[in-house]
Amino acid sequence: MQSEGPFPGVLDMYGTGGGLPEYRACLLSAHGFVVLALAYYGYQDLPKDMRKLQLEYFEEASTFLRTHPKVAGPGIGVIGASKSGDLALLLATFTPGISAVVSINGCNAVAVFPITYKGTVFPGLIGDSSKVTVMKSGVADIRDTLNNPLEGENQKSLIPIEQADCRFLFLVSEDDRNWNSPFFAEEAVKRLKAHGKDNFEKVVYPMAGHYLEPPYFPHCTASLHMLVGMPVAWGGEAKSHAMAQIDMWERIDAFLKEHLGTGKHCSSAKL
């Protein structure tokens, strides 16, 4: 007989594609988690783009999930992929009740668009379109377009994750062509270490591309980028990418169970 709970809670977010992807949330829920798949633009009455994002919206979602009677406390987990990776880091840094954060090919700075919180504006790290290269296939390579967050005024976009009271799992594709996620993850780890923190794990997957999805999802090598307005390369080699997705899922499942205190209520993983 299945348990009535409570169960560990997870807030699940995706990137610049917008809308409401729910497949990862559905899979996690089958493994004993209460999951809120959170859309934040391009869905129903939400903003049409990311130009006016407010962290209060994400905080409200986090509080709703954390205080749900079926959710075990005291804190919840957050999964962010690509653009929502920095949203997950911001949420853990500035709002209470986050115990575990999974960042999948995210950025250690606020990427592209600014976000506000309680009247403070966190500027977005912008890119240089002149660095875009177009391959013979007509697909763009945008890996190096985002500015270095460690240089000059760009440092204002860095997220002070050392303030967060949670565990971090950074999952990184070595051949990410969307942006330099290995560099961003390494700098996030360096920042934590510099502040005497050891609350992190970092896993780098050689020859994996940007879109790390649940196991057995097809490898997406290129597709239309909503912000660029043309097809871009995501990187990766098919077999290596597939193996990375299998390993990643096992790590996410174990990480969340360890740091959210699953107890006897969480079902065992079968995928």
Coordinates of C-alpha atoms in Angstrom, one line a residue:
M1 CA 0.0 0.0 0.0
Q2 CA 1.4 3.4 -0.9
S3 CA 2.2 5.9 1.8
E4 CA 0.1 9.0 2.3
G5 CA 3.2 11.1 2.8
P6 CA 4.4 13.7 3.6
F7 CA 7.0 13.5 0.8
P8 CA 10.1 15.6 0.0
G9 CA 9.3 18.6 -2.2
V10 CA 11.0 19.8 -5.4
L11 CA 10.6 22.9 -7.5
D12 CA 11.4 22.1 -11.1
M13 CA 12.2 24.7 -13.8
Y14 CA 13.4 24.8 -17.4
G15 CA 15.1 27.4 -19.5
T16 CA 14.6 29.8 -22.4
G17 CA 12.1 27.7 -24.2
G18 CA 9.4 29.0 -22.0
G19 CA 6.1 27.2 -21.5
L20 CA 5.5 24.4 -19.0
P21 CA 7.6 21.3 -19.5
E22 CA 6.4 18.7 -17.0
Y23 CA 8.1 15.4 -18.0
R24 CA 10.9 15.7 -15.5
A25 CA 8.5 16.6 -12.8
C26 CA 6.3 13.6 -13.6
L27 CA 9.3 11.3 -13.5
L28 CA 10.4 12.7 -10.1
S29 CA 6.9 12.4 -8.7
A30 CA 7.0 8.7 -9.6
H31 CA 10.1 8.4 -7.5
G32 CA 8.4 9.7 -4.3
F33 CA 8.7 13.5 -4.6
V34 CA 6.0 16.1 -4.6
V35 CA 7.0 18.3 -7.6
L36 CA 5.9 21.7 -8.7
A37 CA 6.8 22.2 -12.4
L38 CA 7.0 26.0 -12.5
A39 CA 6.4 28.0 -15.7
Y40 CA 7.7 31.6 -15.5
Y41 CA 7.1 33.0 -19.0
G42 CA 5.5 32.2 -22.3
Y43 CA 2.6 30.3 -20.6
Q44 CA -1.1 31.4 -20.2
D45 CA -1.2 34.8 -18.4
L46 CA 2.5 34.9 -17.6
P47 CA 4.9 37.4 -19.2
K48 CA 5.6 36.8 -22.9
D49 CA 9.4 37.1 -22.3
M50 CA 11.9 37.3 -19.5
R51 CA 12.5 41.1 -19.5
K52 CA 10.6 41.7 -16.2
L53 CA 11.2 38.7 -14.0
Q54 CA 10.7 39.1 -10.3
L55 CA 12.3 36.8 -7.7
E56 CA 9.2 37.2 -5.6
Y57 CA 7.3 35.1 -8.1
F58 CA 9.7 32.2 -7.5
E59 CA 9.7 32.7 -3.8
E60 CA 5.9 32.5 -3.7
A61 CA 6.1 29.2 -5.6
S62 CA 8.7 27.9 -3.2
T63 CA 6.7 28.9 -0.2
F64 CA 3.5 27.4 -1.6
L65 CA 5.3 24.1 -2.1
R66 CA 7.2 24.1 1.1
T67 CA 4.1 24.7 3.2
H68 CA 1.9 22.2 1.4
P69 CA 0.5 19.5 3.8
K70 CA 1.9 16.7 1.6
V71 CA 5.4 18.1 1.6
A72 CA 7.9 17.1 4.3
G73 CA 10.1 19.9 5.6
P74 CA 11.9 21.8 6.7
G75 CA 13.3 22.7 3.2
I76 CA 12.7 21.8 -0.4
G77 CA 14.9 21.1 -3.4
V78 CA 15.1 23.2 -6.6
I79 CA 16.2 22.0 -10.0
G80 CA 17.2 24.5 -12.6
A81 CA 18.5 23.8 -16.2
S82 CA 20.2 26.3 -18.5
K83 CA 18.7 29.8 -17.8
S84 CA 16.7 28.5 -14.8
G85 CA 20.0 27.4 -13.2
D86 CA 20.8 31.0 -12.2
L87 CA 17.2 31.4 -11.0
A88 CA 17.7 28.4 -8.7
L89 CA 20.9 29.9 -7.4
L90 CA 19.2 33.2 -6.7
L91 CA 16.3 31.5 -5.0
A92 CA 18.6 29.6 -2.7
T93 CA 20.8 32.7 -2.0
F94 CA 18.1 35.2 -1.1
T95 CA 15.0 33.3 0.1
P96 CA 14.5 30.8 2.9
G97 CA 13.6 27.2 2.9
I98 CA 15.8 25.8 0.2
S99 CA 17.8 22.7 1.3
A100 CA 19.2 21.4 -2.0
V101 CA 19.8 22.9 -5.5
V102 CA 20.6 21.0 -8.7
S103 CA 22.0 23.2 -11.5
I104 CA 22.2 21.6 -14.9
N105 CA 24.4 23.6 -17.2
G106 CA 23.5 26.8 -15.5
C107 CA 25.3 30.1 -15.0
N108 CA 26.9 31.5 -11.9
A109 CA 25.6 35.0 -12.8
V110 CA 22.2 36.4 -13.7
A111 CA 22.2 35.5 -17.4
V112 CA 21.0 37.9 -20.1
F113 CA 17.9 39.5 -18.5
P114 CA 17.9 41.4 -15.1
I115 CA 15.7 40.2 -12.2
T116 CA 14.4 42.2 -9.4
Y117 CA 13.8 41.3 -5.7
K118 CA 12.4 43.7 -3.1
G119 CA 13.3 46.7 -5.1
T120 CA 16.9 45.6 -5.9
V121 CA 17.8 45.0 -9.5
F122 CA 20.2 42.2 -10.3
P123 CA 21.6 43.1 -13.7
G124 CA 21.8 40.5 -16.4
L125 CA 25.1 39.3 -17.9
I126 CA 24.8 40.3 -21.6
G127 CA 26.5 38.8 -24.6
D128 CA 28.4 39.9 -27.7
S129 CA 26.6 39.0 -30.9
S130 CA 29.8 39.6 -32.9
K131 CA 31.2 36.4 -31.4
V132 CA 28.5 34.2 -33.0
T133 CA 29.9 31.9 -35.7
V134 CA 27.8 30.2 -38.3
M135 CA 28.8 26.7 -39.4
K136 CA 28.5 25.4 -43.0
S137 CA 25.3 23.8 -42.0
G138 CA 23.8 27.2 -41.2
V139 CA 23.6 26.4 -37.5
A140 CA 25.1 29.0 -35.2
D141 CA 27.7 28.3 -32.5
I142 CA 27.0 30.7 -29.6
R143 CA 29.2 29.2 -26.9
D144 CA 31.5 32.2 -26.3
T145 CA 29.0 35.0 -26.8
L146 CA 28.1 35.6 -23.1
N147 CA 30.5 38.0 -21.4
N148 CA 32.9 36.9 -18.7
P149 CA 31.1 37.5 -15.4
L150 CA 34.5 38.0 -13.6
E151 CA 35.5 41.1 -15.6
G152 CA 34.7 44.7 -14.8
E153 CA 31.0 45.7 -14.6
N154 CA 30.0 42.2 -15.3
Q155 CA 30.8 41.2 -11.7
K156 CA 27.6 43.0 -10.7
S157 CA 25.7 40.0 -12.2
L158 CA 27.5 37.4 -10.1
I159 CA 25.3 35.6 -7.6
P160 CA 26.7 35.5 -4.0
I161 CA 25.9 31.8 -3.6
E162 CA 28.1 31.7 -0.5
Q163 CA 25.1 33.2 1.4
A164 CA 23.0 30.2 0.6
D165 CA 22.3 27.7 3.3
C166 CA 21.9 24.6 1.2
R167 CA 23.7 21.8 -0.7
F168 CA 24.6 22.3 -4.4
L169 CA 24.9 19.8 -7.2
F170 CA 26.5 21.2 -10.3
L171 CA 26.0 19.0 -13.4
V172 CA 28.1 20.1 -16.3
S173 CA 28.4 19.1 -20.0
E174 CA 32.0 19.5 -21.2
D175 CA 30.8 20.1 -24.8
D176 CA 28.0 22.5 -24.0
R177 CA 27.8 24.8 -27.0
N178 CA 25.1 27.1 -25.6
W179 CA 27.5 28.7 -23.2
N180 CA 30.6 27.9 -21.2
S181 CA 28.9 26.0 -18.4
P182 CA 32.1 24.2 -17.3
F183 CA 33.7 27.6 -16.6
F184 CA 30.6 28.9 -14.8
A185 CA 30.4 25.8 -12.6
E186 CA 34.1 26.0 -11.8
E187 CA 33.9 29.6 -10.8
A188 CA 30.8 28.9 -8.6
V189 CA 32.8 26.2 -6.8
K190 CA 35.8 28.5 -6.4
R191 CA 33.6 31.1 -4.9
L192 CA 32.2 28.6 -2.4
K193 CA 35.7 27.4 -1.5
A194 CA 37.0 30.9 -1.0
H195 CA 34.3 31.4 1.6
G196 CA 35.2 28.2 3.4
K197 CA 32.2 26.3 2.1
D198 CA 32.2 22.6 1.1
N199 CA 28.5 22.3 0.5
F200 CA 28.8 21.3 -3.1
E201 CA 29.4 18.5 -5.6
K202 CA 30.4 19.0 -9.2
V203 CA 30.2 16.4 -12.0
V204 CA 31.5 17.1 -15.5
Y205 CA 30.4 14.9 -18.4
P206 CA 32.9 14.7 -21.3
M207 CA 31.3 14.9 -24.8
A208 CA 27.8 15.7 -23.5
G209 CA 25.8 18.6 -24.9
H210 CA 23.8 21.3 -23.4
Y211 CA 20.4 19.6 -23.1
L212 CA 20.8 17.0 -20.4
E213 CA 17.4 15.5 -20.0
P214 CA 16.0 12.4 -18.2
P215 CA 17.4 9.0 -19.3
Y216 CA 16.6 7.8 -22.9
F217 CA 15.6 11.2 -24.2
P218 CA 17.0 11.6 -27.7
H219 CA 20.2 13.7 -28.1
C220 CA 19.3 17.1 -29.4
T221 CA 22.3 18.4 -31.4
A222 CA 20.7 21.6 -32.7
S223 CA 17.4 23.5 -32.7
L224 CA 15.9 26.9 -32.8
H225 CA 17.0 29.2 -29.9
M226 CA 14.2 31.4 -28.8
L227 CA 16.5 34.3 -28.0
V228 CA 18.9 34.0 -30.9
G229 CA 16.1 33.5 -33.5
M230 CA 18.0 30.9 -35.5
P231 CA 19.1 27.3 -35.1
V232 CA 22.0 26.8 -32.7
A233 CA 24.3 23.9 -31.9
W234 CA 23.9 22.3 -28.4
G235 CA 27.0 20.1 -28.6
G236 CA 27.7 16.6 -27.5
E237 CA 28.2 13.1 -29.0
A238 CA 25.2 10.8 -29.0
K239 CA 26.5 7.9 -26.9
S240 CA 28.4 10.0 -24.4
H241 CA 25.4 12.2 -24.0
A242 CA 23.0 9.3 -23.5
M243 CA 25.3 7.8 -20.8
A244 CA 25.5 11.2 -19.1
Q245 CA 21.7 11.4 -18.9
I246 CA 21.5 8.0 -17.2
D247 CA 24.2 8.9 -14.7
M248 CA 22.8 12.3 -14.1
W249 CA 19.4 11.0 -13.2
E250 CA 20.8 8.6 -10.7
R251 CA 22.8 11.4 -9.1
I252 CA 19.9 13.8 -8.9
D253 CA 17.6 11.1 -7.4
A254 CA 20.3 10.2 -4.7
F255 CA 21.2 13.8 -4.0
L256 CA 17.6 14.9 -3.4
K257 CA 16.9 11.9 -1.3
E258 CA 20.0 12.5 0.8
H259 CA 19.5 16.2 1.5
L260 CA 15.7 16.4 1.7
G261 CA 15.3 13.6 4.2
T262 CA 13.1 11.1 2.4
G263 CA 12.6 8.7 5.3
K264 CA 10.3 5.8 4.7
H265 CA 8.0 7.7 2.4
C266 CA 10.1 7.9 -0.8
S267 CA 9.7 5.1 -3.3
S268 CA 12.7 3.4 -4.8
A269 CA 13.9 4.5 -8.2
K270 CA 13.3 2.1 -11.1
L271 CA 14.7 4.3 -14.0

